[in-house]
Coordinates of C-alpha atoms in Angstrom, one line a residue:
M98 CA -0.2 0.0 0.0
K99 CA 1.2 3.5 -0.7
T100 CA 3.1 4.9 2.1
R101 CA 1.1 5.7 5.1
S102 CA 2.8 5.4 8.4
E103 CA 0.8 3.1 10.8
S104 CA 2.2 5.1 13.6
G105 CA 2.9 8.3 11.8
G106 CA 0.1 9.7 9.8
V107 CA -2.8 8.2 11.8
S108 CA -1.5 9.0 15.2
C109 CA -1.0 12.7 14.1
V110 CA -4.8 12.7 13.1
S111 CA -5.6 10.9 16.4
S112 CA -4.0 13.5 18.5
Q113 CA -5.8 16.1 17.0
R114 CA -8.9 14.1 17.1
C115 CA -8.5 13.3 20.9
G116 CA -8.5 17.0 21.9
K117 CA -11.6 17.5 19.7
M118 CA -13.3 14.6 21.1
Q119 CA -12.6 15.5 24.6
E120 CA -14.1 19.0 24.1
T121 CA -17.1 17.4 22.4
S122 CA -17.6 15.0 25.2
E123 CA -17.8 17.8 27.6
T124 CA -20.1 19.8 25.4
V125 CA -22.4 16.8 25.2
Q126 CA -22.4 16.5 29.1
Q127 CA -22.9 20.2 29.7
K128 CA -25.8 20.5 27.4
G129 CA -27.4 17.4 28.4
L130 CA -28.2 16.4 24.9
R131 CA -30.9 13.8 24.4
R132 CA -30.1 11.1 21.7
M133 CA -32.7 10.5 19.0
L134 CA -30.9 7.2 17.8
D135 CA -29.6 4.2 19.4
D136 CA -25.9 5.1 20.0
N137 CA -24.9 1.4 20.3
L138 CA -26.4 0.6 17.1
L139 CA -25.4 3.6 15.2
A140 CA -21.7 2.9 16.3
E141 CA -21.9 -0.5 15.2
F142 CA -23.4 0.5 11.8
A143 CA -20.7 3.2 11.3
K144 CA -17.9 0.5 12.0
T145 CA -19.4 -2.4 10.0
F146 CA -21.7 -1.3 7.1
Y147 CA -19.8 -0.5 4.0
G148 CA -22.5 -0.5 1.1
Y149 CA -24.2 -2.8 -1.3
G150 CA -23.6 -5.6 -3.8
N151 CA -21.1 -8.4 -4.2
Y152 CA -17.4 -8.4 -3.2
N153 CA -17.0 -11.1 -5.8
G154 CA -18.2 -8.7 -8.4
Q155 CA -15.8 -7.4 -10.9
Y156 CA -16.8 -3.7 -10.8
W157 CA -16.5 -1.7 -7.6
F158 CA -17.8 1.9 -7.4
V159 CA -16.3 3.8 -4.3
G160 CA -18.0 7.2 -3.2
M161 CA -17.7 9.6 -0.5
E162 CA -20.9 8.9 1.4
E163 CA -24.6 8.0 0.7
G164 CA -27.0 10.9 0.3
G165 CA -30.0 11.3 2.4
G166 CA -29.8 11.8 6.3
N167 CA -32.5 14.3 6.3
S168 CA -34.2 13.2 9.5
S169 CA -33.6 11.1 12.4
E170 CA -36.7 9.0 11.5
E171 CA -35.0 8.1 8.1
I172 CA -31.5 7.1 9.7
A173 CA -33.5 5.1 12.6
A174 CA -35.3 3.2 9.9
R175 CA -31.9 2.4 8.1
L176 CA -30.5 1.1 11.4
S177 CA -33.5 -0.9 12.2
V178 CA -33.5 -2.6 8.8
W179 CA -29.8 -3.2 8.6
N180 CA -30.1 -4.7 12.4
K181 CA -33.1 -7.0 11.5
R182 CA -31.4 -8.2 8.3
G183 CA -28.2 -9.5 10.3
R184 CA -26.0 -6.2 10.3
Q185 CA -24.3 -7.3 7.1
E186 CA -21.2 -5.5 5.7
L187 CA -22.9 -5.3 2.2
E188 CA -26.4 -5.5 1.6
D189 CA -28.6 -6.1 -1.5
V190 CA -29.4 -2.5 -2.6
A191 CA -32.9 -3.4 -4.0
E192 CA -34.1 -5.4 -1.0
F193 CA -32.6 -3.0 1.5
H194 CA -34.1 0.2 -0.2
R195 CA -37.6 -1.5 -0.3
K196 CA -37.3 -2.4 3.4
I197 CA -36.8 1.4 4.1
S198 CA -39.6 2.3 1.7
V199 CA -37.5 3.7 -0.9
G200 CA -38.4 1.0 -3.8
K201 CA -39.1 3.6 -6.4
Y202 CA -35.8 2.7 -8.2
F203 CA -36.7 -0.9 -8.5
E204 CA -40.2 -1.0 -9.7
S205 CA -41.3 -3.9 -11.9
P206 CA -43.3 -3.5 -15.2
P207 CA -45.7 -2.2 -15.7
A208 CA -44.5 0.3 -13.1
R209 CA -41.6 2.4 -14.4
A210 CA -38.4 2.4 -12.1
E211 CA -37.1 5.9 -11.4
L212 CA -33.4 6.4 -12.4
Q213 CA -31.4 7.4 -9.6
P214 CA -29.1 10.3 -10.5
T215 CA -25.8 8.7 -9.2
W216 CA -26.6 5.1 -10.1
N217 CA -27.5 5.6 -13.5
K218 CA -24.1 7.3 -14.5
L219 CA -22.2 4.5 -12.8
I220 CA -24.2 1.9 -14.7
R221 CA -23.3 3.9 -18.0
I222 CA -19.8 3.5 -17.1
L223 CA -20.0 -0.3 -16.4
L224 CA -22.1 -0.9 -19.6
S225 CA -19.7 1.1 -21.8
A226 CA -16.6 -0.7 -20.2
E227 CA -18.2 -4.0 -21.0
G228 CA -19.0 -2.9 -24.6
K229 CA -22.9 -3.1 -23.8
L230 CA -23.7 0.5 -24.2
L231 CA -22.1 1.8 -27.6
S232 CA -23.4 5.3 -27.6
D233 CA -23.4 8.2 -25.5
K234 CA -26.7 9.4 -27.0
E235 CA -29.9 10.0 -24.8
D236 CA -32.4 7.8 -26.7
E237 CA -35.0 5.7 -25.3
A238 CA -33.3 2.4 -25.8
Q239 CA -30.0 3.4 -24.2
T240 CA -32.0 4.8 -21.3
E241 CA -34.1 1.7 -21.0
R242 CA -30.9 -0.5 -20.9
V243 CA -29.7 1.6 -18.0
R244 CA -33.0 1.5 -16.2
E245 CA -33.3 -2.2 -16.6
Y246 CA -29.7 -2.7 -15.2
Q247 CA -30.4 -0.5 -12.2
R248 CA -33.7 -2.4 -11.5
T249 CA -32.4 -5.9 -11.7
S250 CA -28.5 -6.0 -11.3
L251 CA -26.9 -3.0 -9.7
G252 CA -25.6 -3.5 -6.0
R253 CA -27.2 -7.0 -5.9
T254 CA -25.8 -9.8 -3.5
Q255 CA -25.3 -12.2 -6.4
G256 CA -24.5 -9.5 -9.2
E257 CA -21.1 -8.2 -10.8
S258 CA -21.1 -4.8 -9.1
C259 CA -20.4 -3.5 -5.6
L260 CA -21.5 0.1 -4.2
I261 CA -19.1 1.1 -1.4
E262 CA -18.9 4.3 0.8
L263 CA -15.8 5.8 2.3
L264 CA -17.8 7.3 5.1
P265 CA -20.6 5.3 6.7
L266 CA -23.5 7.9 7.6
P267 CA -25.8 9.2 5.0
S268 CA -25.8 13.0 4.8
R269 CA -27.4 15.4 2.4
S270 CA -24.0 17.1 1.6
T271 CA -20.6 17.5 2.8
R272 CA -21.4 21.1 4.0
K273 CA -21.2 21.7 7.8
K274 CA -24.8 23.0 7.9
D275 CA -26.1 19.8 6.6
W276 CA -24.5 17.7 9.3
K277 CA -27.4 16.7 11.6
Y278 CA -25.9 14.1 13.7
A279 CA -25.0 16.5 16.5
K280 CA -28.7 16.5 17.1
W281 CA -29.4 12.9 16.8
T282 CA -26.7 11.1 18.9
T283 CA -24.3 11.4 21.7
L284 CA -21.5 9.6 20.1
V285 CA -18.6 12.3 20.5
Q286 CA -17.1 10.9 17.0
C287 CA -20.2 12.1 15.3
V288 CA -21.0 15.7 16.7
Y289 CA -18.7 17.4 14.4
R290 CA -18.3 16.4 10.6
E291 CA -14.5 17.2 11.0
T292 CA -14.1 14.7 14.0
Y293 CA -16.3 12.2 12.4
Q294 CA -14.2 12.0 9.2
D295 CA -10.9 12.0 11.2
Y296 CA -12.2 9.0 13.2
Y297 CA -13.5 6.8 10.4
I298 CA -11.6 7.5 7.2
P299 CA -8.5 5.9 8.3
T300 CA -9.9 2.8 9.5
R301 CA -12.3 2.4 6.5
T302 CA -9.6 3.2 3.9
R303 CA -7.4 0.4 5.4
H304 CA -10.5 -2.0 5.3
I305 CA -11.4 -1.2 1.6
W306 CA -7.8 -1.6 0.5
E307 CA -7.6 -4.9 2.2
R308 CA -11.0 -6.0 0.6
I309 CA -9.6 -5.0 -2.7
N310 CA -6.5 -7.3 -2.4
Q311 CA -8.7 -10.0 -1.0
Y312 CA -11.0 -10.0 -4.0
K313 CA -9.1 -8.6 -6.8
P314 CA -12.0 -6.8 -8.7
R315 CA -11.5 -6.2 -12.3
V316 CA -12.3 -2.3 -12.0
V317 CA -12.5 0.0 -9.1
V318 CA -14.0 3.5 -9.8
F319 CA -13.8 6.2 -7.3
Y320 CA -16.4 9.1 -8.0
S321 CA -15.1 12.4 -6.6
T322 CA -12.2 14.3 -8.2
S323 CA -12.1 16.6 -4.9
R324 CA -8.5 17.0 -3.7
D325 CA -9.6 16.0 -0.2
Y326 CA -10.8 12.6 -1.4
R327 CA -8.2 11.9 -3.9
K328 CA -5.5 11.5 -1.3
W329 CA -7.8 8.8 0.2
W330 CA -8.4 7.1 -3.4
E331 CA -4.7 7.0 -3.9
Q332 CA -4.1 5.2 -0.5
I333 CA -6.9 2.7 -1.3
A334 CA -5.5 2.1 -4.8
G335 CA -1.8 1.9 -3.2
T336 CA -0.6 3.9 -6.3
S337 CA -0.7 7.3 -8.1
F338 CA -2.8 8.2 -10.8
S339 CA -2.3 9.5 -14.4
F340 CA -4.6 11.9 -16.2
D341 CA -6.2 10.9 -19.5
E342 CA -6.9 14.1 -21.5
A343 CA -9.2 12.6 -23.7
S344 CA -11.6 11.1 -21.4
K345 CA -11.0 13.6 -18.5
V346 CA -10.5 10.5 -16.2
H347 CA -7.6 9.7 -13.8
T348 CA -6.4 6.2 -14.2
A349 CA -3.9 3.5 -12.7
H350 CA -3.5 -0.2 -12.4
Q351 CA -2.3 -2.5 -9.8
Y352 CA -2.0 -6.1 -9.5
G353 CA -4.7 -6.9 -12.1
T354 CA -7.0 -4.2 -11.2
V355 CA -7.7 -1.0 -13.1
F356 CA -8.6 2.1 -11.0
A357 CA -10.3 5.1 -12.2
I358 CA -11.2 8.5 -10.8
V359 CA -14.3 10.2 -12.3
D360 CA -16.1 13.2 -11.4
H361 CA -19.1 12.8 -9.0
P362 CA -22.3 12.3 -11.3
V363 CA -24.0 15.1 -9.2
R364 CA -21.4 17.5 -10.6
R365 CA -21.3 16.3 -14.0
W366 CA -24.6 15.2 -15.7
R367 CA -23.6 14.7 -19.3
N368 CA -23.9 11.0 -20.5
D369 CA -21.0 11.3 -22.9
Y370 CA -18.6 11.8 -19.9
F371 CA -19.5 8.6 -18.3
H372 CA -19.6 6.7 -21.7
N373 CA -16.1 7.9 -22.4
A374 CA -15.0 7.0 -18.9
G375 CA -16.3 3.3 -19.5
Q376 CA -14.6 3.2 -22.8
C377 CA -11.3 4.6 -21.3
I378 CA -11.6 1.8 -18.5
A379 CA -12.1 -0.8 -21.2
L380 CA -8.9 0.3 -23.2
E381 CA -6.8 0.4 -20.1
R382 CA -7.9 -3.0 -19.1
A383 CA -7.2 -4.4 -22.8
K384 CA -3.7 -2.5 -22.6
H385 CA -2.6 -4.4 -19.4
C386 CA -4.1 -7.8 -20.2
D387 CA -0.9 -9.5 -21.4
E388 CA 1.4 -8.3 -18.5
W389 CA -1.3 -9.5 -16.0
G390 CA -1.7 -12.9 -17.8
L391 CA -5.3 -12.1 -18.9
S392 CA -4.9 -12.0 -22.6
T393 CA -7.7 -14.7 -23.1
E394 CA -10.0 -13.1 -20.9
K395 CA -13.2 -13.1 -23.4
S396 CA -15.1 -10.3 -21.7
T397 CA -12.3 -7.9 -21.8
S398 CA -11.3 -8.8 -25.4
A399 CA -14.9 -8.3 -26.4
S400 CA -15.3 -4.9 -24.7
F401 CA -11.9 -3.8 -26.2
Q402 CA -13.1 -4.8 -29.9
R403 CA -16.6 -3.0 -29.4
V404 CA -14.8 0.2 -28.1
Q405 CA -12.5 0.2 -31.2
E406 CA -15.4 -0.2 -33.5
S407 CA -17.4 2.4 -31.8

């Protein structure tokens, strides 16, 4: 893994965190804050839950954190469902969201599943990388192919994809004013966003890196080009990235895995960007097949051929 001193960098953060947490603990006690969430369950969720899908899947998408977190009732529902379903590290995205009454993204015909703004762009990357989406045009056939993949395949426990979050708790945005957990829990590490990030990111970065080394996915896509997060993406990948000017995608490769950093779908809505990102990934994959001993891998060869023809 790229250099990160187990005692240096992390302990430096820890010393800063300890002071902040001590201050926070005193503030909580002084104000007599009443918790609105089960602190023990929330702490276990934040420690254990990483996202949705299948670690054996060949396409992993790693984001900053889930959207949401608009009310304590919403978070309480998530915690309750996660607890009842066995406190799994990875959930089935469709089954989990149906249980928390957000099943609109997985409606079966004749109902029409609603396209989720982030997921549908990630799907375009995957389908384009696999040579299954040959155009960036916004036509009905392409959109329906993406919709059907979201409805039936993305983030499923037996599927080919994995949706992971660097940070565990849903939040409306990364802005301080949208951090609501100070009102909902007395966990000292969750009162301030800065303390929360310092507390969880080092551990979760290490865990995601370990899972990648254990399962060796074909592709890992990080979606945020923010400088604050890029340093964590590099640590997870264990290598530095180069910038592909044509696709505007940062790429790297390590031990049989292609890594890519793309803009967050919320920031960049144009389909052609995500389509080109998928093609860039397919080309990178094909380029390194020989050195990885994967020259006979049919799916990669087929994807590469389709990309060349499109």
